[in-house]
mmCIF file of C-alpha atoms and ligand atoms in Angstrom:
data_model
loop_
_atom_site.group_PDB
_atom_site.id
_atom_site.type_symbol
_atom_site.label_atom_id
_atom_site.label_comp_id
_atom_site.label_asym_id
_atom_site.label_seq_id
_atom_site.Cartn_x
_atom_site.Cartn_y
_atom_site.Cartn_z
ATOM 1 C CA MET A 37 -0.115 0.091 -0.083
ATOM 2 C CA SER A 38 0.743 3.647 -1.111
ATOM 3 C CA VAL A 39 0.100 6.243 1.253
ATOM 4 C CA PRO A 40 1.451 9.292 -0.749
ATOM 5 C CA MET A 41 2.901 12.347 1.209
ATOM 6 C CA ARG A 42 0.524 14.972 0.562
ATOM 7 C CA THR A 43 -2.230 11.964 3.658
ATOM 8 C CA GLU A 44 -0.447 13.991 5.652
ATOM 9 C CA ARG A 45 -1.935 17.912 4.970
ATOM 10 C CA ASP A 46 -5.411 16.019 3.713
ATOM 11 C CA PRO A 47 -7.394 14.728 6.103
ATOM 12 C CA VAL A 48 -10.308 13.508 3.959
ATOM 13 C CA ALA A 49 -7.861 11.040 1.877
ATOM 14 C CA LEU A 50 -5.723 10.166 5.518
ATOM 15 C CA ALA A 51 -9.240 7.942 6.103
ATOM 16 C CA THR A 52 -9.410 7.422 2.431
ATOM 17 C CA ALA A 53 -6.513 5.895 3.245
ATOM 18 C CA LEU A 54 -7.414 4.543 6.573
ATOM 19 C CA GLU A 55 -10.876 2.561 5.508
ATOM 20 C CA ALA A 56 -9.063 0.890 2.702
ATOM 21 C CA ALA A 57 -6.591 -0.353 4.832
ATOM 22 C CA GLU A 58 -8.798 -1.477 7.207
ATOM 23 C CA ALA A 59 -11.355 -3.182 4.514
ATOM 24 C CA ARG A 60 -7.580 -5.595 3.599
ATOM 25 C CA LEU A 61 -7.280 -6.644 7.271
ATOM 26 C CA LEU A 62 -11.318 -7.111 8.022
ATOM 27 C CA SER A 63 -11.298 -8.988 4.467
ATOM 28 C CA ILE A 64 -7.813 -10.965 4.811
ATOM 29 C CA MET A 65 -9.391 -11.618 8.858
ATOM 30 C CA GLN A 66 -12.298 -13.126 7.521
ATOM 31 C CA THR A 67 -10.732 -15.064 4.423
ATOM 32 C CA VAL A 68 -8.000 -16.457 6.441
ATOM 33 C CA PRO A 69 -8.110 -20.325 6.690
ATOM 34 C CA ASP A 70 -6.331 -19.711 10.483
ATOM 35 C CA ALA A 71 -7.664 -18.731 13.544
ATOM 36 C CA MET A 72 -5.533 -15.502 13.630
ATOM 37 C CA ILE A 73 -6.474 -12.336 16.884
ATOM 38 C CA ILE A 74 -4.605 -9.528 16.559
ATOM 39 C CA ILE A 75 -3.970 -7.886 20.627
ATOM 40 C CA ASP A 76 -3.421 -4.096 21.589
ATOM 41 C CA GLU A 77 -0.826 -3.491 23.871
ATOM 42 C CA SER A 78 -2.435 -4.095 27.234
ATOM 43 C CA GLY A 79 -3.584 -7.421 26.069
ATOM 44 C CA ARG A 80 -6.983 -5.247 24.048
ATOM 45 C CA ILE A 81 -8.515 -7.114 21.167
ATOM 46 C CA GLU A 82 -8.869 -5.597 18.284
ATOM 47 C CA SER A 83 -9.464 -8.254 14.993
ATOM 48 C CA LEU A 84 -9.780 -12.354 14.878
ATOM 49 C CA SER A 85 -10.631 -14.298 12.086
ATOM 50 C CA THR A 86 -13.381 -16.019 10.509
ATOM 51 C CA THR A 87 -11.251 -19.133 12.113
ATOM 52 C CA ALA A 88 -11.239 -18.191 15.132
ATOM 53 C CA GLU A 89 -14.297 -16.944 15.532
ATOM 54 C CA ARG A 90 -15.905 -20.479 14.925
ATOM 55 C CA LEU A 91 -12.213 -22.195 16.967
ATOM 56 C CA PHE A 92 -13.829 -20.307 19.886
ATOM 57 C CA GLY A 93 -16.763 -19.715 19.966
ATOM 58 C CA TYR A 94 -17.033 -16.064 19.894
ATOM 59 C CA SER A 95 -18.147 -13.720 17.754
ATOM 60 C CA LEU A 96 -15.883 -10.002 16.365
ATOM 61 C CA ASP A 97 -18.904 -8.411 18.540
ATOM 62 C CA GLU A 98 -18.281 -9.674 21.532
ATOM 63 C CA ILE A 99 -15.467 -10.364 22.097
ATOM 64 C CA ALA A 100 -13.991 -7.434 20.571
ATOM 65 C CA GLY A 101 -12.180 -4.676 22.956
ATOM 66 C CA LYS A 102 -11.567 -7.972 25.785
ATOM 67 C CA ASN A 103 -9.195 -8.372 26.816
ATOM 68 C CA ILE A 104 -7.560 -12.247 25.610
ATOM 69 C CA LYS A 105 -7.398 -13.614 28.749
ATOM 70 C CA GLN A 106 -10.599 -14.577 28.093
ATOM 71 C CA LEU A 107 -9.328 -16.903 25.881
ATOM 72 C CA MET A 108 -7.075 -18.639 28.555
ATOM 73 C CA PRO A 109 -7.631 -20.828 31.145
ATOM 74 C CA ALA A 110 -5.803 -20.132 34.352
ATOM 75 C CA PRO A 111 -3.568 -20.147 36.383
ATOM 76 C CA HIS A 112 -2.481 -18.372 32.364
ATOM 77 C CA ARG A 113 -5.456 -16.394 32.889
ATOM 78 C CA GLU A 114 -4.530 -14.356 35.562
ATOM 79 C CA GLN A 115 -0.720 -14.246 34.905
ATOM 80 C CA HIS A 116 -1.185 -13.139 31.493
ATOM 81 C CA ASP A 117 -1.977 -9.511 31.484
ATOM 82 C CA SER A 118 1.698 -9.658 33.056
ATOM 83 C CA TYR A 119 3.283 -11.810 30.503
ATOM 84 C CA LEU A 120 2.310 -9.244 28.788
ATOM 85 C CA LYS A 121 3.697 -6.795 30.816
ATOM 86 C CA ARG A 122 6.872 -8.012 31.408
ATOM 87 C CA TYR A 123 7.944 -8.595 27.151
ATOM 88 C CA LEU A 124 7.547 -5.262 27.584
ATOM 89 C CA THR A 125 9.496 -3.604 29.914
ATOM 90 C CA THR A 126 12.455 -6.794 29.413
ATOM 91 C CA GLY A 127 12.298 -7.213 26.199
ATOM 92 C CA GLU A 128 13.031 -11.140 26.820
ATOM 93 C CA ARG A 129 11.255 -13.293 24.413
ATOM 94 C CA ARG A 130 9.150 -16.034 25.919
ATOM 95 C CA ILE A 131 6.198 -17.192 22.968
ATOM 96 C CA ILE A 132 6.571 -14.246 20.859
ATOM 97 C CA GLY A 133 8.732 -15.372 17.306
ATOM 98 C CA ILE A 134 9.211 -18.509 18.341
ATOM 99 C CA GLY A 135 5.746 -20.737 19.082
ATOM 100 C CA ARG A 136 4.497 -23.181 20.972
ATOM 101 C CA VAL A 137 1.491 -25.571 22.476
ATOM 102 C CA VAL A 138 -0.459 -24.304 25.116
ATOM 103 C CA VAL A 139 -4.328 -24.443 25.948
ATOM 104 C CA GLY A 140 -6.826 -21.766 24.721
ATOM 105 C CA GLN A 141 -10.726 -22.429 26.512
ATOM 106 C CA ARG A 142 -13.750 -22.475 24.463
ATOM 107 C CA ARG A 143 -15.990 -20.045 24.589
ATOM 108 C CA ASP A 144 -18.824 -23.070 26.994
ATOM 109 C CA GLY A 145 -15.909 -22.987 29.057
ATOM 110 C CA THR A 146 -14.265 -26.328 27.182
ATOM 111 C CA THR A 147 -10.313 -26.591 26.869
ATOM 112 C CA PHE A 148 -8.423 -28.016 23.719
ATOM 113 C CA PRO A 149 -4.526 -27.983 22.603
ATOM 114 C CA MET A 150 -2.719 -25.181 20.308
ATOM 115 C CA HIS A 151 -0.350 -24.480 19.467
ATOM 116 C CA LEU A 152 0.649 -20.531 18.882
ATOM 117 C CA THR A 153 2.214 -18.315 16.938
ATOM 118 C CA ILE A 154 2.581 -15.087 18.052
ATOM 119 C CA GLY A 155 3.926 -11.907 15.728
ATOM 120 C CA GLU A 156 4.843 -8.330 17.265
ATOM 121 C CA LEU A 157 3.776 -5.264 14.500
ATOM 122 C CA ARG A 158 4.907 -1.444 15.815
ATOM 123 C CA SER A 159 3.007 1.830 14.860
ATOM 124 C CA GLY A 160 4.609 5.121 16.283
ATOM 125 C CA ASN A 161 4.746 4.068 19.781
ATOM 126 C CA LYS A 162 2.372 1.239 19.475
ATOM 127 C CA HIS A 163 2.576 -2.256 19.732
ATOM 128 C CA TYR A 164 0.728 -4.567 17.972
ATOM 129 C CA PHE A 165 0.370 -8.461 18.804
ATOM 130 C CA THR A 166 -0.809 -11.211 16.324
ATOM 131 C CA GLY A 167 -1.873 -14.754 17.208
ATOM 132 C CA PHE A 168 -1.801 -17.336 14.890
ATOM 133 C CA ILE A 169 -3.764 -20.866 16.115
ATOM 134 C CA ARG A 170 -3.132 -24.077 15.068
ATOM 135 C CA ASP A 171 -5.920 -26.324 16.832
ATOM 136 C CA LEU A 172 -4.045 -29.635 17.562
ATOM 137 C CA THR A 173 -6.903 -31.465 19.090
ATOM 138 C CA ASP A 174 -7.450 -34.360 16.102
ATOM 139 C CA GLN A 175 -3.321 -34.751 16.028
ATOM 140 C CA GLN A 176 -3.491 -35.678 19.553
ATOM 141 C CA VAL A 177 -6.519 -37.487 19.507
ATOM 142 C CA THR A 178 -4.656 -39.654 17.223
ATOM 143 C CA GLU A 179 -1.497 -39.877 18.949
ATOM 144 C CA SER A 180 -2.802 -40.995 22.525
ATOM 145 C CA ARG A 181 -4.734 -42.978 20.404
ATOM 146 C CA LEU A 182 -1.723 -44.323 19.052
ATOM 147 C CA ASN A 183 -0.034 -44.824 21.907
ATOM 148 C CA GLU A 184 -3.333 -46.404 23.964
ATOM 149 C CA LEU A 185 -3.087 -48.576 20.463
ATOM 150 C CA GLN A 186 0.857 -49.710 20.680
ATOM 151 C CA SER A 187 0.372 -49.857 24.412
ATOM 152 C CA GLU A 188 -2.169 -52.465 23.799
ATOM 153 C CA VAL A 189 -1.016 -54.665 20.576
ATOM 154 C CA THR A 190 2.411 -55.021 23.368
ATOM 155 C CA HIS A 191 1.172 -55.700 26.341
ATOM 156 C CA MET A 192 -1.450 -58.170 24.106
ATOM 157 C CA SER A 193 1.940 -59.955 22.480
ATOM 158 C CA ARG A 194 4.181 -60.156 25.257
ATOM 159 C CA PHE A 195 0.766 -62.076 26.875
ATOM 160 C CA THR A 196 0.891 -64.279 24.465
ATOM 161 C CA ALA A 197 4.049 -65.450 23.570
ATOM 162 C CA LEU A 198 4.545 -66.678 27.330
ATOM 163 C CA GLY A 199 1.659 -68.152 26.818
ATOM 164 C CA GLU A 200 3.180 -69.826 23.313
ATOM 165 C CA MET A 201 6.572 -70.059 25.130
ATOM 166 C CA ALA A 202 4.701 -72.054 28.233
ATOM 167 C CA SER A 203 2.881 -74.154 25.675
ATOM 168 C CA THR A 204 6.122 -74.931 23.658
ATOM 169 C CA LEU A 205 7.936 -75.792 27.072
ATOM 170 C CA ALA A 206 4.611 -77.570 28.821
ATOM 171 C CA HIS A 207 4.201 -80.296 25.272
ATOM 172 C CA GLU A 208 8.786 -80.866 25.521
ATOM 173 C CA ILE A 209 8.192 -81.517 29.127
ATOM 174 C CA ASN A 210 5.909 -83.558 29.588
ATOM 175 C CA GLN A 211 7.298 -86.120 27.275
ATOM 176 C CA PRO A 212 10.425 -86.144 29.496
ATOM 177 C CA LEU A 213 7.638 -86.267 32.264
ATOM 178 C CA THR A 214 6.110 -89.478 30.748
ATOM 179 C CA ALA A 215 9.553 -91.485 30.332
ATOM 180 C CA ILE A 216 10.624 -90.351 34.205
ATOM 181 C CA ALA A 217 7.029 -92.099 35.047
ATOM 182 C CA ASN A 218 7.786 -94.879 33.389
ATOM 183 C CA TYR A 219 11.131 -95.394 34.366
ATOM 184 C CA LEU A 220 9.798 -94.935 38.238
ATOM 185 C CA LYS A 221 6.961 -97.806 38.053
ATOM 186 C CA GLY A 222 9.609 -99.954 36.720
ATOM 187 C CA CYS A 223 12.053 -99.099 39.441
ATOM 188 C CA GLN A 224 8.693 -99.352 42.060
ATOM 189 C CA ARG A 225 8.124 -103.025 40.492
ATOM 190 C CA LEU A 226 11.756 -105.079 40.266
ATOM 191 C CA LEU A 227 12.032 -103.019 44.142
ATOM 192 C CA GLU A 228 8.750 -104.441 44.753
ATOM 193 C CA ARG A 229 10.972 -108.609 45.061
ATOM 194 C CA ILE A 230 13.345 -107.019 47.558
ATOM 195 C CA ASP A 231 12.980 -108.378 50.619
ATOM 196 C CA GLY A 232 15.059 -105.918 53.230
ATOM 197 C CA GLU A 233 15.178 -102.668 54.784
ATOM 198 C CA PRO A 234 17.443 -100.496 52.660
ATOM 199 C CA ALA A 235 15.063 -101.683 49.541
ATOM 200 C CA LEU A 236 12.021 -100.489 52.306
ATOM 201 C CA VAL A 237 13.101 -97.430 51.883
ATOM 202 C CA LEU A 238 14.146 -96.727 48.207
ATOM 203 C CA ARG A 239 10.318 -97.782 47.927
ATOM 204 C CA ASP A 240 9.106 -94.731 49.405
ATOM 205 C CA ALA A 241 11.870 -92.545 47.053
ATOM 206 C CA VAL A 242 10.481 -94.176 44.044
ATOM 207 C CA SER A 243 7.308 -93.737 45.084
ATOM 208 C CA LYS A 244 7.140 -90.937 46.816
ATOM 209 C CA ALA A 245 9.558 -89.272 42.890
ATOM 210 C CA ALA A 246 6.517 -90.892 41.200
ATOM 211 C CA ASP A 247 3.707 -88.466 42.814
ATOM 212 C CA GLN A 248 6.118 -85.891 41.957
ATOM 213 C CA ALA A 249 6.590 -86.112 38.377
ATOM 214 C CA LEU A 250 2.608 -86.700 38.706
ATOM 215 C CA ARG A 251 1.864 -83.808 39.922
ATOM 216 C CA ALA A 252 4.615 -82.039 37.796
ATOM 217 C CA GLY A 253 2.661 -83.428 34.580
ATOM 218 C CA HIS A 254 0.081 -82.141 35.791
ATOM 219 C CA ILE A 255 0.666 -78.733 36.864
ATOM 220 C CA ILE A 256 2.306 -78.814 32.594
ATOM 221 C CA ARG A 257 -1.210 -79.713 31.868
ATOM 222 C CA ARG A 258 -2.964 -76.881 33.653
ATOM 223 C CA LEU A 259 -1.051 -74.576 31.565
ATOM 224 C CA ARG A 260 -1.525 -75.514 28.558
ATOM 225 C CA GLU A 261 -5.769 -75.604 29.488
ATOM 226 C CA PHE A 262 -4.774 -71.979 31.341
ATOM 227 C CA VAL A 263 -3.301 -70.736 27.611
ATOM 228 C CA ALA A 264 -5.219 -72.469 25.241
ATOM 229 C CA ARG A 265 -8.286 -71.056 26.949
ATOM 230 C CA GLY A 266 -6.675 -67.461 26.984
ATOM 231 C CA GLU A 267 -8.421 -64.027 26.921
ATOM 232 C CA SER A 268 -10.248 -64.183 23.530
ATOM 233 C CA GLU A 269 -13.200 -62.126 23.594
ATOM 234 C CA ARG A 270 -15.078 -62.125 20.563
ATOM 235 C CA ARG A 271 -16.925 -58.723 18.586
ATOM 236 C CA VAL A 272 -18.562 -57.877 15.390
ATOM 237 C CA GLU A 273 -15.588 -55.333 14.474
ATOM 238 C CA SER A 274 -15.336 -53.607 11.133
ATOM 239 C CA LEU A 275 -12.626 -55.120 8.839
ATOM 240 C CA PRO A 276 -12.013 -51.792 7.556
ATOM 241 C CA LYS A 277 -11.344 -49.769 10.777
ATOM 242 C CA LEU A 278 -8.678 -52.856 11.900
ATOM 243 C CA ILE A 279 -7.010 -53.080 8.666
ATOM 244 C CA GLU A 280 -7.257 -49.055 9.866
ATOM 245 C CA ASP A 281 -5.633 -49.453 13.585
ATOM 246 C CA ALA A 282 -3.249 -51.843 12.248
ATOM 247 C CA SER A 283 -1.341 -50.260 9.985
ATOM 248 C CA THR A 284 -1.258 -46.899 11.345
ATOM 249 C CA LEU A 285 0.812 -48.623 14.322
ATOM 250 C CA ALA A 286 2.522 -51.364 11.897
ATOM 251 C CA LEU A 287 3.662 -48.301 9.439
ATOM 252 C CA ILE A 288 5.226 -46.493 11.779
ATOM 253 C CA GLY A 289 8.313 -45.407 9.635
ATOM 254 C CA ALA A 290 7.650 -47.259 7.014
ATOM 255 C CA LYS A 291 8.330 -44.395 4.846
ATOM 256 C CA GLU A 292 11.321 -43.512 5.450
ATOM 257 C CA ASN A 293 12.225 -46.788 4.954
ATOM 258 C CA GLY A 294 11.664 -46.274 1.005
ATOM 259 C CA ILE A 295 8.569 -48.263 1.499
ATOM 260 C CA ALA A 296 5.237 -48.090 -0.308
ATOM 261 C CA VAL A 297 2.613 -49.327 0.927
ATOM 262 C CA SER A 298 -1.460 -49.633 -0.913
ATOM 263 C CA PHE A 299 -4.780 -51.002 0.364
ATOM 264 C CA ARG A 300 -6.566 -53.004 -2.015
ATOM 265 C CA MET A 301 -9.635 -53.651 -0.024
ATOM 266 C CA ASP A 302 -13.019 -55.613 -1.155
ATOM 267 C CA PRO A 303 -16.131 -52.959 -0.068
ATOM 268 C CA SER A 304 -18.423 -56.201 0.333
ATOM 269 C CA ALA A 305 -14.855 -57.445 2.994
ATOM 270 C CA ALA A 306 -16.406 -55.286 5.627
ATOM 271 C CA LEU A 307 -17.680 -56.440 9.517
ATOM 272 C CA VAL A 308 -15.498 -60.197 10.725
ATOM 273 C CA LEU A 309 -15.679 -61.341 14.589
ATOM 274 C CA ALA A 310 -13.253 -60.239 15.699
ATOM 275 C CA ASP A 311 -10.791 -60.392 19.457
ATOM 276 C CA ARG A 312 -9.526 -56.832 17.499
ATOM 277 C CA ILE A 313 -6.784 -56.222 19.504
ATOM 278 C CA GLN A 314 -5.689 -60.155 18.409
ATOM 279 C CA ILE A 315 -6.379 -59.540 15.247
ATOM 280 C CA GLN A 316 -4.343 -56.276 14.737
ATOM 281 C CA GLN A 317 -0.850 -58.097 16.391
ATOM 282 C CA VAL A 318 -1.489 -61.341 13.788
ATOM 283 C CA LEU A 319 -1.978 -57.660 11.460
ATOM 284 C CA VAL A 320 1.383 -56.345 12.944
ATOM 285 C CA ASN A 321 3.205 -59.150 13.176
ATOM 286 C CA LEU A 322 2.527 -58.949 9.638
ATOM 287 C CA ILE A 323 3.210 -55.306 8.703
ATOM 288 C CA ARG A 324 6.230 -55.327 10.609
ATOM 289 C CA ASN A 325 7.478 -59.056 9.325
ATOM 290 C CA ALA A 326 7.055 -57.312 5.241
ATOM 291 C CA ILE A 327 9.165 -54.259 6.013
ATOM 292 C CA ASP A 328 11.751 -56.060 8.128
ATOM 293 C CA ILE A 329 12.192 -57.918 4.941
ATOM 294 C CA MET A 330 11.934 -55.714 2.572
ATOM 295 C CA THR A 331 14.598 -53.144 3.984
ATOM 296 C CA GLU A 332 17.030 -55.873 4.081
ATOM 297 C CA SER A 333 16.718 -55.714 0.210
ATOM 298 C CA SER A 334 17.880 -52.614 -1.645
ATOM 299 C CA GLY A 335 15.524 -54.025 -4.560
ATOM 300 C CA ARG A 336 11.368 -52.739 -4.689
ATOM 301 C CA ARG A 337 9.823 -52.384 -1.744
ATOM 302 C CA GLU A 338 6.168 -52.618 -1.509
ATOM 303 C CA LEU A 339 3.641 -53.629 0.381
ATOM 304 C CA GLU A 340 -0.145 -54.627 -0.776
ATOM 305 C CA ILE A 341 -3.125 -55.467 2.003
ATOM 306 C CA GLY A 342 -5.461 -56.594 0.686
ATOM 307 C CA THR A 343 -8.841 -58.156 1.832
ATOM 308 C CA MET A 344 -11.515 -60.117 -0.157
ATOM 309 C CA THR A 345 -14.573 -61.845 0.849
ATOM 310 C CA ASN A 346 -14.856 -66.285 0.869
ATOM 311 C CA ALA A 347 -17.214 -67.221 -0.827
ATOM 312 C CA ASP A 348 -17.751 -69.052 2.074
ATOM 313 C CA GLU A 349 -18.939 -66.678 5.151
ATOM 314 C CA THR A 350 -14.793 -65.713 5.392
ATOM 315 C CA VAL A 351 -12.658 -62.736 4.684
ATOM 316 C CA GLU A 352 -9.177 -63.762 3.714
ATOM 317 C CA VAL A 353 -6.487 -61.079 4.304
ATOM 318 C CA SER A 354 -3.274 -60.799 2.751
ATOM 319 C CA VAL A 355 -0.102 -59.133 3.156
ATOM 320 C CA SER A 356 1.599 -58.853 0.583
ATOM 321 C CA ASP A 357 5.819 -58.744 0.047
ATOM 322 C CA THR A 358 8.482 -57.482 -2.428
ATOM 323 C CA GLY A 359 10.816 -58.545 -0.137
ATOM 324 C CA ALA A 360 14.345 -61.354 -0.579
ATOM 325 C CA GLY A 361 11.284 -64.158 -0.063
ATOM 326 C CA LEU A 362 11.569 -66.536 2.624
ATOM 327 C CA ALA A 363 14.186 -69.108 3.781
ATOM 328 C CA PRO A 364 14.602 -72.349 2.312
ATOM 329 C CA GLU A 365 15.519 -73.331 6.003
ATOM 330 C CA VAL A 366 12.372 -72.019 8.091
ATOM 331 C CA ALA A 367 10.106 -72.563 5.074
ATOM 332 C CA ALA A 368 8.830 -76.161 6.187
ATOM 333 C CA HIS A 369 8.420 -74.617 9.826
ATOM 334 C CA LEU A 370 7.203 -71.337 9.179
ATOM 335 C CA PHE A 371 4.538 -71.184 11.637
ATOM 336 C CA GLN A 372 5.514 -73.635 14.566
ATOM 337 C CA PRO A 373 7.385 -71.478 18.049
ATOM 338 C CA PHE A 374 11.742 -70.628 18.042
ATOM 339 C CA VAL A 375 11.945 -70.845 14.317
ATOM 340 C CA THR A 376 14.080 -67.936 13.249
ATOM 341 C CA THR A 377 16.013 -66.227 10.581
ATOM 342 C CA LYS A 378 16.918 -62.745 12.157
ATOM 343 C CA ARG A 379 19.340 -62.078 15.107
ATOM 344 C CA LYS A 380 17.563 -60.388 17.540
ATOM 345 C CA GLY A 381 14.454 -62.877 16.767
ATOM 346 C CA MET A 382 12.637 -64.271 18.178
ATOM 347 C CA GLY A 383 11.199 -66.797 15.917
ATOM 348 C CA LEU A 384 7.369 -66.500 17.766
ATOM 349 C CA GLY A 385 5.182 -64.077 15.735
ATOM 350 C CA LEU A 386 4.078 -66.938 12.655
ATOM 351 C CA SER A 387 3.663 -68.829 15.550
ATOM 352 C CA ILE A 388 1.239 -66.934 17.725
ATOM 353 C CA CYS A 389 -0.418 -65.262 14.845
ATOM 354 C CA ARG A 390 -1.410 -69.289 13.417
ATOM 355 C CA THR A 391 -2.402 -69.391 17.398
ATOM 356 C CA ILE A 392 -4.567 -66.465 17.058
ATOM 357 C CA VAL A 393 -6.427 -67.410 13.778
ATOM 358 C CA GLU A 394 -6.670 -70.514 14.430
ATOM 359 C CA ALA A 395 -8.460 -70.137 17.843
ATOM 360 C CA HIS A 396 -11.067 -67.234 15.283
ATOM 361 C CA GLY A 397 -11.915 -70.080 13.137
ATOM 362 C CA GLY A 398 -9.522 -69.504 10.416
ATOM 363 C CA LYS A 399 -5.982 -71.046 8.921
ATOM 364 C CA ILE A 400 -3.043 -68.567 7.875
ATOM 365 C CA TRP A 401 -0.030 -69.859 4.680
ATOM 366 C CA VAL A 402 2.027 -68.404 3.069
ATOM 367 C CA ASP A 403 3.029 -68.425 -0.533
ATOM 368 C CA ALA A 404 6.106 -67.553 -2.707
ATOM 369 C CA LYS A 405 5.223 -64.982 -5.537
ATOM 370 C CA PRO A 406 6.714 -65.890 -8.501
ATOM 371 C CA SER A 407 7.820 -62.416 -8.768
ATOM 372 C CA GLY A 408 8.956 -62.086 -5.845
ATOM 373 C CA GLY A 409 8.960 -61.447 -2.409
ATOM 374 C CA THR A 410 6.092 -63.841 -0.388
ATOM 375 C CA ILE A 411 2.149 -63.035 0.688
ATOM 376 C CA PHE A 412 1.404 -64.177 3.862
ATOM 377 C CA ARG A 413 -3.041 -64.717 3.640
ATOM 378 C CA PHE A 414 -5.372 -65.435 7.312
ATOM 379 C CA THR A 415 -9.432 -65.755 6.460
ATOM 380 C CA LEU A 416 -11.689 -64.811 9.202
ATOM 381 C CA ARG A 417 -15.337 -64.876 9.520
ATOM 382 C CA THR A 418 -17.644 -63.110 8.375
ATOM 383 C CA ALA A 419 -20.018 -61.482 11.042
ATOM 384 C CA ARG A 420 -23.370 -59.357 10.565
ATOM 385 C CA GLU A 421 -24.638 -56.211 12.217
ATOM 386 C CA GLU A 422 -26.940 -58.630 14.942
ATOM 387 C CA MET A 423 -24.163 -61.189 15.995
ATOM 388 C CA ASP A 424 -22.986 -58.503 18.370
ATOM 389 C CA LEU A 425 -21.819 -61.117 20.824
ATOM 390 C CA ALA A 426 -21.234 -63.593 19.555
ATOM 391 C CA GLU A 427 -19.956 -67.449 20.491
HETATM 392 P P1 ADP B 724 11.393 -63.448 13.932
HETATM 393 O O1 ADP B 724 10.473 -62.469 12.994
HETATM 394 O O2 ADP B 724 11.044 -63.085 15.768
HETATM 395 O O3 ADP B 724 11.397 -63.820 13.021
HETATM 396 P P2 ADP B 724 8.696 -64.960 12.659
HETATM 397 O O4 ADP B 724 6.700 -66.221 13.510
HETATM 398 O O5 ADP B 724 7.667 -63.408 12.656
HETATM 399 O O6 ADP B 724 9.400 -64.551 13.905
HETATM 400 O O7 ADP B 724 9.139 -65.120 11.867
HETATM 401 C C1 ADP B 724 9.838 -66.146 11.956
HETATM 402 C C2 ADP B 724 11.101 -66.221 9.998
HETATM 403 O O8 ADP B 724 10.737 -66.006 9.338
HETATM 404 C C3 ADP B 724 11.360 -64.763 9.653
HETATM 405 O O9 ADP B 724 12.219 -65.376 10.545
HETATM 406 C C4 ADP B 724 11.712 -64.747 9.074
HETATM 407 O O10 ADP B 724 12.780 -65.128 8.004
HETATM 408 C C5 ADP B 724 10.718 -65.302 8.324
HETATM 409 N N1 ADP B 724 9.423 -64.638 7.689
HETATM 410 C C6 ADP B 724 8.232 -64.409 8.389
HETATM 411 N N2 ADP B 724 8.388 -63.024 7.404
HETATM 412 C C7 ADP B 724 8.925 -63.074 6.121
HETATM 413 C C8 ADP B 724 8.163 -62.528 4.951
HETATM 414 N N3 ADP B 724 7.055 -61.498 4.622
HETATM 415 N N4 ADP B 724 9.170 -63.009 4.034
HETATM 416 C C9 ADP B 724 10.430 -63.888 3.695
HETATM 417 N N5 ADP B 724 10.086 -63.759 4.701
HETATM 418 C C10 ADP B 724 9.975 -63.949 6.335
#
């Protein structure tokens, strides 16, 4: 805007120029997509953008001339005047030009997180401050949901990994226990044929050892039953939502590793009967494995997550990668525990996936892609809205 010198001497032209400047400011405040608030040096609101009106729930007419502290919750509300005074006397910048996450308060008293950047403007010997506000509500909701999900799934996977280990151990320990019990029975039979004090003591000791072997077997059986029962809670769930949540979690860092992700969702594969956390755990395991294998090689890095409805009231979920494919030494035992090619791997992920999918009445398998890479697939039972809390 150029203001000719003569306007200083010409009050009419000056007023016109001022009016034009004001109209321009008004039009900016009405159209700018950001929430913007202009205050003077005493904290009085001069102007606010339409987006700010919507965000805080006040109209410009109601709030103009009021102190900006009205848009803040305690303790800033009480202290804002002194913040301003301190800045004007010391020039010490705590937020101006820096930007910070603070809390705003709407007209109805509710508060929300916002990112505030403040710009300073001097006109003559007056100060004005312009606040640019970004509402962080959605971002924080997403972040906290993600954290929640992550801790649920991590907790669950530790629990399941423990269960899987217990089950494998139970199976492995049961065999030697049975052998011990059989040997002891043999000893008992032999000892019955021998007379004398030492034989009696021995018979007693062997019988006690046999009891203990039985007891150990019993404990192991109880453990297996507990693991087999699991804590599964199946409900009618939206499959696309399940996949969206699990992928958000599993795909953290994927983009940075150059992995292109695509979704091929069958719109008719909508509702499934599932324990949400457990199925998310399956998806997270499969997606993380796919990312791991692709980041190991320099080839194409394409991950595709898909769904498909089958004729038999099941849906098929697939996770396909363009990695190096299955190592021959693990291919035959892939879904068994402790099978891994990773230095830090436990080899429990896929066996947990199998346990979970089979507990849901589904199947899990893997196919090699002719073009390289693998596709893991699993099935789930489809559900209808009214089936809630089935089985
Ligand atoms: P872990 O990840 O701890 O090794 P898993 O049971 O999840 O345990 O995986 C077992 C093994 O299966 C891996 O070590 C890897 O060799 C192989 N594997 C899993 N997913 C893939 C995949 N998408 N492509 C190639 N190999 C895979």
